[in-house]
PDB file of C-alpha atoms and ligand atoms in Angstrom:
ATOM      1  CA  UNK A   1     -40.788   7.067 -21.480  1.00  0.00           C
ATOM      2  CA  UNK A   2     -37.086   6.427 -21.302  1.00  0.00           C
ATOM      3  CA  UNK A   3     -35.361   5.129 -24.420  1.00  0.00           C
ATOM      4  CA  UNK A   4     -32.763   2.416 -24.892  1.00  0.00           C
ATOM      5  CA  UNK A   5     -29.119   3.219 -25.376  1.00  0.00           C
ATOM      6  CA  UNK A   6     -27.044   0.669 -27.346  1.00  0.00           C
ATOM      7  CA  UNK A   7     -23.348   1.095 -28.111  1.00  0.00           C
ATOM      8  CA  UNK A   8     -20.950  -0.768 -30.398  1.00  0.00           C
ATOM      9  CA  UNK A   9     -17.320  -1.100 -29.385  1.00  0.00           C
ATOM     10  CA  UNK A  10     -14.228  -2.747 -30.853  1.00  0.00           C
ATOM     11  CA  UNK A  11     -10.855  -2.199 -32.456  1.00  0.00           C
ATOM     12  CA  UNK A  12      -9.993  -0.991 -35.949  1.00  0.00           C
ATOM     13  CA  UNK A  13     -11.736  -2.793 -38.814  1.00  0.00           C
ATOM     14  CA  UNK A  14     -14.159  -4.615 -36.521  1.00  0.00           C
ATOM     15  CA  UNK A  15     -17.089  -3.463 -38.679  1.00  0.00           C
ATOM     16  CA  UNK A  16     -18.858  -1.422 -35.974  1.00  0.00           C
ATOM     17  CA  UNK A  17     -20.052   1.288 -38.334  1.00  0.00           C
ATOM     18  CA  UNK A  18     -21.598  -1.224 -40.758  1.00  0.00           C
ATOM     19  CA  UNK A  19     -23.190  -3.171 -37.910  1.00  0.00           C
ATOM     20  CA  UNK A  20     -24.581   0.011 -36.338  1.00  0.00           C
ATOM     21  CA  UNK A  21     -26.115   0.970 -39.687  1.00  0.00           C
ATOM     22  CA  UNK A  22     -27.541  -2.519 -40.337  1.00  0.00           C
ATOM     23  CA  UNK A  23     -29.028  -2.683 -36.847  1.00  0.00           C
ATOM     24  CA  UNK A  24     -30.592   0.763 -37.198  1.00  0.00           C
ATOM     25  CA  UNK A  25     -32.160  -0.219 -40.548  1.00  0.00           C
ATOM     26  CA  UNK A  26     -33.480  -3.435 -39.022  1.00  0.00           C
ATOM     27  CA  UNK A  27     -35.015  -1.692 -36.010  1.00  0.00           C
ATOM     28  CA  UNK A  28     -36.560   1.068 -38.151  1.00  0.00           C
ATOM     29  CA  UNK A  29     -38.226  -1.574 -40.271  1.00  0.00           C
ATOM     30  CA  UNK A  30     -39.616  -3.106 -37.086  1.00  0.00           C
ATOM     31  CA  UNK A  31     -41.220   0.254 -36.325  1.00  0.00           C
ATOM     32  CA  UNK A  32     -38.822   1.552 -33.674  1.00  0.00           C
ATOM     33  CA  UNK A  33     -37.917   5.228 -33.433  1.00  0.00           C
ATOM     34  CA  UNK A  34     -34.127   4.967 -33.977  1.00  0.00           C
ATOM     35  CA  UNK A  35     -31.361   7.523 -33.590  1.00  0.00           C
ATOM     36  CA  UNK A  36     -27.866   6.696 -34.896  1.00  0.00           C
ATOM     37  CA  UNK A  37     -24.776   8.533 -33.774  1.00  0.00           C
ATOM     38  CA  UNK A  38     -21.042   7.958 -33.401  1.00  0.00           C
ATOM     39  CA  UNK A  39     -17.943   9.112 -31.520  1.00  0.00           C
ATOM     40  CA  UNK A  40     -15.928  11.076 -32.071  1.00  0.00           C
ATOM     41  CA  UNK A  41     -18.588  12.939 -34.048  1.00  0.00           C
ATOM     42  CA  UNK A  42     -22.359  12.716 -34.254  1.00  0.00           C
ATOM     43  CA  UNK A  43     -22.909  16.500 -34.123  1.00  0.00           C
ATOM     44  CA  UNK A  44     -21.587  19.470 -36.104  1.00  0.00           C
ATOM     45  CA  UNK A  45     -19.129  20.244 -33.302  1.00  0.00           C
ATOM     46  CA  UNK A  46     -18.245  16.565 -32.877  1.00  0.00           C
ATOM     47  CA  UNK A  47     -17.578  16.063 -36.584  1.00  0.00           C
ATOM     48  CA  UNK A  48     -15.287  19.112 -36.622  1.00  0.00           C
ATOM     49  CA  UNK A  49     -13.417  17.644 -33.613  1.00  0.00           C
ATOM     50  CA  UNK A  50     -13.287  14.239 -35.354  1.00  0.00           C
ATOM     51  CA  UNK A  51     -11.557  15.761 -38.373  1.00  0.00           C
ATOM     52  CA  UNK A  52      -8.837  17.151 -36.062  1.00  0.00           C
ATOM     53  CA  UNK A  53      -8.480  13.909 -34.079  1.00  0.00           C
ATOM     54  CA  UNK A  54      -8.088  11.655 -37.112  1.00  0.00           C
ATOM     55  CA  UNK A  55      -5.914  13.930 -39.253  1.00  0.00           C
ATOM     56  CA  UNK A  56      -2.611  12.027 -39.764  1.00  0.00           C
ATOM     57  CA  UNK A  57      -0.851  15.331 -40.494  1.00  0.00           C
ATOM     58  CA  UNK A  58      -1.452  16.484 -36.894  1.00  0.00           C
ATOM     59  CA  UNK A  59       1.132  14.080 -35.507  1.00  0.00           C
ATOM     60  CA  UNK A  60       2.189  16.743 -32.974  1.00  0.00           C
ATOM     61  CA  UNK A  61      -1.022  16.162 -30.985  1.00  0.00           C
ATOM     62  CA  UNK A  62      -0.310  15.323 -27.348  1.00  0.00           C
ATOM     63  CA  UNK A  63      -2.230  12.637 -25.483  1.00  0.00           C
ATOM     64  CA  UNK A  64      -3.920  15.124 -23.138  1.00  0.00           C
ATOM     65  CA  UNK A  65      -5.221  17.266 -26.005  1.00  0.00           C
ATOM     66  CA  UNK A  66      -6.472  14.092 -27.692  1.00  0.00           C
ATOM     67  CA  UNK A  67      -8.278  12.999 -24.521  1.00  0.00           C
ATOM     68  CA  UNK A  68      -9.943  16.370 -23.959  1.00  0.00           C
ATOM     69  CA  UNK A  69     -11.046  16.644 -27.581  1.00  0.00           C
ATOM     70  CA  UNK A  70     -12.665  13.198 -27.302  1.00  0.00           C
ATOM     71  CA  UNK A  71     -14.378  14.335 -24.096  1.00  0.00           C
ATOM     72  CA  UNK A  72     -15.651  17.530 -25.744  1.00  0.00           C
ATOM     73  CA  UNK A  73     -17.083  15.566 -28.660  1.00  0.00           C
ATOM     74  CA  UNK A  74     -18.795  13.167 -26.227  1.00  0.00           C
ATOM     75  CA  UNK A  75     -20.256  15.947 -24.082  1.00  0.00           C
ATOM     76  CA  UNK A  76     -21.810  17.559 -27.150  1.00  0.00           C
ATOM     77  CA  UNK A  77     -23.127  14.232 -28.470  1.00  0.00           C
ATOM     78  CA  UNK A  78     -24.849  13.514 -25.142  1.00  0.00           C
ATOM     79  CA  UNK A  79     -26.216  17.053 -24.897  1.00  0.00           C
ATOM     80  CA  UNK A  80     -27.407  17.407 -28.488  1.00  0.00           C
ATOM     81  CA  UNK A  81     -28.309  13.876 -29.606  1.00  0.00           C
ATOM     82  CA  UNK A  82     -28.379  11.218 -26.895  1.00  0.00           C
ATOM     83  CA  UNK A  83     -30.267  12.891 -24.045  1.00  0.00           C
ATOM     84  CA  UNK A  84     -33.083  14.245 -26.255  1.00  0.00           C
ATOM     85  CA  UNK A  85     -33.449  10.836 -27.962  1.00  0.00           C
ATOM     86  CA  UNK A  86     -33.560   9.048 -24.598  1.00  0.00           C
ATOM     87  CA  UNK A  87     -36.171  11.508 -23.342  1.00  0.00           C
ATOM     88  CA  UNK A  88     -38.482  10.812 -26.284  1.00  0.00           C
ATOM     89  CA  UNK A  89     -38.142   7.035 -25.837  1.00  0.00           C
ATOM     90  CA  UNK A  90     -36.044   6.246 -28.924  1.00  0.00           C
ATOM     91  CA  UNK A  91     -33.515   3.463 -29.405  1.00  0.00           C
ATOM     92  CA  UNK A  92     -30.117   5.126 -29.740  1.00  0.00           C
ATOM     93  CA  UNK A  93     -27.366   3.247 -31.557  1.00  0.00           C
ATOM     94  CA  UNK A  94     -23.945   4.774 -30.974  1.00  0.00           C
ATOM     95  CA  UNK A  95     -20.764   3.699 -32.787  1.00  0.00           C
ATOM     96  CA  UNK A  96     -18.194   3.902 -29.924  1.00  0.00           C
ATOM     97  CA  UNK A  97     -18.709   5.576 -26.543  1.00  0.00           C
ATOM     98  CA  UNK A  98     -17.122   5.616 -23.063  1.00  0.00           C
ATOM     99  CA  UNK A  99     -15.464   2.199 -23.388  1.00  0.00           C
ATOM    100  CA  UNK A 100     -13.386   3.359 -26.357  1.00  0.00           C
ATOM    101  CA  UNK A 101     -11.798   5.970 -24.091  1.00  0.00           C
ATOM    102  CA  UNK A 102     -10.989   3.348 -21.457  1.00  0.00           C
ATOM    103  CA  UNK A 103      -9.525   1.000 -24.100  1.00  0.00           C
ATOM    104  CA  UNK A 104      -7.667   3.473 -26.353  1.00  0.00           C
ATOM    105  CA  UNK A 105      -6.618   6.172 -23.884  1.00  0.00           C
ATOM    106  CA  UNK A 106      -6.404   3.829 -20.855  1.00  0.00           C
ATOM    107  CA  UNK A 107      -4.963   0.560 -22.122  1.00  0.00           C
ATOM    108  CA  UNK A 108      -3.526   2.138 -25.290  1.00  0.00           C
ATOM    109  CA  UNK A 109      -2.082   5.445 -24.025  1.00  0.00           C
ATOM    110  CA  UNK A 110      -1.693   4.456 -20.364  1.00  0.00           C
ATOM    111  CA  UNK A 111      -3.918   7.083 -18.738  1.00  0.00           C
ATOM    112  CA  UNK A 112      -5.204   6.118 -15.291  1.00  0.00           C
ATOM    113  CA  UNK A 113      -8.562   4.335 -15.641  1.00  0.00           C
ATOM    114  CA  UNK A 114      -9.986   6.147 -12.591  1.00  0.00           C
ATOM    115  CA  UNK A 115      -9.198   9.519 -14.159  1.00  0.00           C
ATOM    116  CA  UNK A 116     -10.774   8.421 -17.440  1.00  0.00           C
ATOM    117  CA  UNK A 117     -13.927   7.261 -15.652  1.00  0.00           C
ATOM    118  CA  UNK A 118     -14.220  10.678 -13.960  1.00  0.00           C
ATOM    119  CA  UNK A 119     -13.777  12.442 -17.297  1.00  0.00           C
ATOM    120  CA  UNK A 120     -16.320  10.130 -18.903  1.00  0.00           C
ATOM    121  CA  UNK A 121     -18.885  10.942 -16.248  1.00  0.00           C
ATOM    122  CA  UNK A 122     -18.217  14.669 -16.642  1.00  0.00           C
ATOM    123  CA  UNK A 123     -18.793  14.355 -20.400  1.00  0.00           C
ATOM    124  CA  UNK A 124     -21.902  12.152 -20.123  1.00  0.00           C
ATOM    125  CA  UNK A 125     -23.510  13.579 -17.004  1.00  0.00           C
ATOM    126  CA  UNK A 126     -23.906   9.955 -15.897  1.00  0.00           C
ATOM    127  CA  UNK A 127     -25.630   8.661 -19.064  1.00  0.00           C
ATOM    128  CA  UNK A 128     -24.468   5.069 -19.583  1.00  0.00           C
ATOM    129  CA  UNK A 129     -25.320   2.504 -22.262  1.00  0.00           C
ATOM    130  CA  UNK A 130     -27.998  -0.073 -21.464  1.00  0.00           C
ATOM    131  CA  UNK A 131     -26.329  -2.567 -23.784  1.00  0.00           C
ATOM    132  CA  UNK A 132     -22.818  -2.638 -25.274  1.00  0.00           C
ATOM    133  CA  UNK A 133     -21.919  -4.975 -28.118  1.00  0.00           C
ATOM    134  CA  UNK A 134     -18.210  -5.692 -28.352  1.00  0.00           C
ATOM    135  CA  UNK A 135     -17.112  -6.786 -31.825  1.00  0.00           C
ATOM    136  CA  UNK A 136     -13.932  -8.733 -31.201  1.00  0.00           C
ATOM    137  CA  UNK A 137     -11.275  -9.804 -33.708  1.00  0.00           C
ATOM    138  CA  UNK A 138      -7.469 -10.066 -33.773  1.00  0.00           C
ATOM    139  CA  UNK A 139      -5.930  -6.641 -34.461  1.00  0.00           C
ATOM    140  CA  UNK A 140      -3.861  -7.974 -37.372  1.00  0.00           C
ATOM    141  CA  UNK A 141      -7.060  -8.985 -39.153  1.00  0.00           C
ATOM    142  CA  UNK A 142      -8.866  -5.764 -38.220  1.00  0.00           C
ATOM    143  CA  UNK A 143      -6.088  -3.504 -39.488  1.00  0.00           C
ATOM    144  CA  UNK A 144      -5.983  -5.401 -42.808  1.00  0.00           C
ATOM    145  CA  UNK A 145      -9.753  -5.053 -43.167  1.00  0.00           C
ATOM    146  CA  UNK A 146      -9.532  -1.379 -42.386  1.00  0.00           C
ATOM    147  CA  UNK A 147      -6.782  -0.862 -44.995  1.00  0.00           C
ATOM    148  CA  UNK A 148      -8.812  -2.749 -47.616  1.00  0.00           C
ATOM    149  CA  UNK A 149     -11.824  -0.550 -46.863  1.00  0.00           C
ATOM    150  CA  UNK A 150      -9.749   2.644 -47.191  1.00  0.00           C
ATOM    151  CA  UNK A 151      -8.500   1.366 -50.546  1.00  0.00           C
ATOM    152  CA  UNK A 152     -12.030   0.574 -51.734  1.00  0.00           C
ATOM    153  CA  UNK A 153     -13.090   4.094 -50.747  1.00  0.00           C
ATOM    154  CA  UNK A 154     -10.026   5.443 -52.616  1.00  0.00           C
ATOM    155  CA  UNK A 155      -8.621   7.073 -49.452  1.00  0.00           C
ATOM    156  CA  UNK A 156      -4.987   8.067 -49.716  1.00  0.00           C
ATOM    157  CA  UNK A 157      -2.110   7.388 -47.337  1.00  0.00           C
ATOM    158  CA  UNK A 158      -1.407   5.083 -44.436  1.00  0.00           C
ATOM    159  CA  UNK A 159      -4.598   5.397 -42.373  1.00  0.00           C
ATOM    160  CA  UNK A 160      -5.702   7.854 -39.688  1.00  0.00           C
ATOM    161  CA  UNK A 161      -3.765   8.871 -36.551  1.00  0.00           C
ATOM    162  CA  UNK A 162      -4.993   5.831 -34.609  1.00  0.00           C
ATOM    163  CA  UNK A 163      -4.567   3.279 -37.399  1.00  0.00           C
ATOM    164  CA  UNK A 164      -0.932   4.402 -37.638  1.00  0.00           C
ATOM    165  CA  UNK A 165      -0.163   3.223 -34.076  1.00  0.00           C
ATOM    166  CA  UNK A 166       1.972   0.071 -33.849  1.00  0.00           C
ATOM    167  CA  UNK A 167       0.529  -3.412 -33.454  1.00  0.00           C
ATOM    168  CA  UNK A 168       1.336  -3.510 -29.710  1.00  0.00           C
ATOM    169  CA  UNK A 169      -0.978  -0.531 -29.168  1.00  0.00           C
ATOM    170  CA  UNK A 170      -3.795  -2.373 -30.939  1.00  0.00           C
ATOM    171  CA  UNK A 171      -3.090  -5.563 -28.945  1.00  0.00           C
ATOM    172  CA  UNK A 172      -3.303  -3.617 -25.677  1.00  0.00           C
ATOM    173  CA  UNK A 173      -6.642  -2.112 -26.533  1.00  0.00           C
ATOM    174  CA  UNK A 174      -8.113  -5.449 -27.582  1.00  0.00           C
ATOM    175  CA  UNK A 175      -7.075  -6.823 -24.196  1.00  0.00           C
ATOM    176  CA  UNK A 176      -8.662  -3.740 -22.641  1.00  0.00           C
ATOM    177  CA  UNK A 177     -12.001  -4.213 -24.352  1.00  0.00           C
ATOM    178  CA  UNK A 178     -12.075  -7.880 -23.330  1.00  0.00           C
ATOM    179  CA  UNK A 179     -11.313  -7.017 -19.700  1.00  0.00           C
ATOM    180  CA  UNK A 180     -13.974  -4.299 -19.675  1.00  0.00           C
ATOM    181  CA  UNK A 181     -16.520  -6.771 -21.082  1.00  0.00           C
ATOM    182  CA  UNK A 182     -15.622  -9.370 -18.455  1.00  0.00           C
ATOM    183  CA  UNK A 183     -15.949  -6.793 -15.683  1.00  0.00           C
ATOM    184  CA  UNK A 184     -19.508  -5.825 -16.684  1.00  0.00           C
ATOM    185  CA  UNK A 185     -21.202  -8.957 -18.021  1.00  0.00           C
ATOM    186  CA  UNK A 186     -24.709  -7.513 -17.551  1.00  0.00           C
ATOM    187  CA  UNK A 187     -24.053  -4.637 -19.934  1.00  0.00           C
ATOM    188  CA  UNK A 188     -21.650  -6.225 -22.430  1.00  0.00           C
ATOM    189  CA  UNK A 189     -22.255  -8.886 -25.079  1.00  0.00           C
ATOM    190  CA  UNK A 190     -19.235 -10.124 -26.977  1.00  0.00           C
ATOM    191  CA  UNK A 191     -19.342 -11.240 -30.624  1.00  0.00           C
ATOM    192  CA  UNK A 192     -16.455 -12.868 -32.497  1.00  0.00           C
ATOM    193  CA  UNK A 193     -16.568 -10.977 -35.804  1.00  0.00           C
ATOM    194  CA  UNK A 194     -17.404 -13.251 -38.755  1.00  0.00           C
ATOM    195  CA  UNK A 195     -15.950 -12.944 -42.227  1.00  0.00           C
ATOM    196  CA  UNK A 196     -19.453 -12.414 -43.577  1.00  0.00           C
ATOM    197  CA  UNK A 197     -21.045  -9.143 -42.395  1.00  0.00           C
ATOM    198  CA  UNK A 198     -24.539 -10.664 -42.635  1.00  0.00           C
ATOM    199  CA  UNK A 199     -23.545 -13.466 -40.242  1.00  0.00           C
ATOM    200  CA  UNK A 200     -22.354 -10.938 -37.682  1.00  0.00           C
ATOM    201  CA  UNK A 201     -25.538  -8.906 -38.226  1.00  0.00           C
ATOM    202  CA  UNK A 202     -27.677 -11.963 -37.417  1.00  0.00           C
ATOM    203  CA  UNK A 203     -25.830 -12.368 -34.118  1.00  0.00           C
ATOM    204  CA  UNK A 204     -26.344  -8.685 -33.325  1.00  0.00           C
ATOM    205  CA  UNK A 205     -30.073  -8.901 -34.062  1.00  0.00           C
ATOM    206  CA  UNK A 206     -30.464 -11.948 -31.831  1.00  0.00           C
ATOM    207  CA  UNK A 207     -28.798 -10.150 -28.937  1.00  0.00           C
ATOM    208  CA  UNK A 208     -30.707  -6.895 -29.400  1.00  0.00           C
ATOM    209  CA  UNK A 209     -34.098  -8.546 -29.845  1.00  0.00           C
ATOM    210  CA  UNK A 210     -33.557 -10.581 -26.695  1.00  0.00           C
ATOM    211  CA  UNK A 211     -32.530  -7.452 -24.860  1.00  0.00           C
ATOM    212  CA  UNK A 212     -35.479  -5.324 -26.042  1.00  0.00           C
ATOM    213  CA  UNK A 213     -37.965  -8.099 -25.255  1.00  0.00           C
ATOM    214  CA  UNK A 214     -36.612  -8.285 -21.721  1.00  0.00           C
ATOM    215  CA  UNK A 215     -37.187  -4.550 -21.093  1.00  0.00           C
TER     216      UNK A 215
HETATM  217  P1  TMP B 301     -13.675   4.920 -35.794  1.00  0.00           P
HETATM  218  O1  TMP B 301     -12.452   4.405 -36.471  1.00  0.00           O
HETATM  219  O2  TMP B 301     -14.438   3.873 -35.095  1.00  0.00           O
HETATM  220  O3  TMP B 301     -14.500   5.776 -36.659  1.00  0.00           O
HETATM  221  O4  TMP B 301     -13.171   5.870 -34.575  1.00  0.00           O
HETATM  222  C1  TMP B 301     -12.241   6.839 -34.737  1.00  0.00           C
HETATM  223  C2  TMP B 301     -10.997   6.621 -33.916  1.00  0.00           C
HETATM  224  O5  TMP B 301     -11.108   7.299 -32.657  1.00  0.00           O
HETATM  225  C3  TMP B 301     -10.671   5.184 -33.610  1.00  0.00           C
HETATM  226  O6  TMP B 301      -9.356   4.935 -34.071  1.00  0.00           O
HETATM  227  C4  TMP B 301     -10.671   5.107 -32.106  1.00  0.00           C
HETATM  228  C5  TMP B 301     -10.527   6.528 -31.636  1.00  0.00           C
HETATM  229  N1  TMP B 301     -11.198   6.811 -30.364  1.00  0.00           N
HETATM  230  C6  TMP B 301     -10.448   6.893 -29.207  1.00  0.00           C
HETATM  231  O7  TMP B 301      -9.230   6.749 -29.233  1.00  0.00           O
HETATM  232  N2  TMP B 301     -11.083   7.131 -28.023  1.00  0.00           N
HETATM  233  C7  TMP B 301     -12.436   7.317 -27.940  1.00  0.00           C
HETATM  234  O8  TMP B 301     -12.975   7.549 -26.850  1.00  0.00           O
HETATM  235  C8  TMP B 301     -13.207   7.227 -29.164  1.00  0.00           C
HETATM  236  C9  TMP B 301     -14.684   7.430 -29.117  1.00  0.00           C
HETATM  237  C10 TMP B 301     -12.544   6.962 -30.338  1.00  0.00           C
END
């Protein structure tokens, strides 16, 4: 039996990680076999790559190195986590996937979208999400939320390498995500992020339940 592959996408501070966790807990309680992963990361190799990618001290990193590191993390995540989970019929919930590369490296860093799609398919071997939930909010709000979270977790400094990009970068990638969602309405569902995490979670559950029932 083939599983179901669900991804969360969105800008900084959109609450994807919390929503992925809440959804996974909800589905587990309903009796589903659930696998949760994220990108960059999700595997030992991926988490090591993530530490390099996010390190604000590595400001010398070029855009090509960044792109290839993201691709390497994705390839390993598909190989080690996603494909085996799909094969056993699980529901896989992944915090960011191919669309983050199109938004951040395409709209954000100006790489050609065709090139990025080729790299994505090399990394995934053609595995694509069945459902993608885009958590949308203005970047100004998202960056503030992200800063507040870092503070609550007693993290030092001015955010990771991506959070340090200027507001125009974050505006471009929001536009990117919205265009990607419009281009693939069958796969994407868009949610305007609510102040209250539980409210957003309810919207996510409604979408996912409808989707799983229809399969
Ligand atoms: P996170 O903040 O959602 O944990 O993700 C880490 C950062 O990695 C985030 O700032 C976005 C960035 N990223 C990309 O630029 N391209 C990608 O393909 C992925 C998966 C993440």
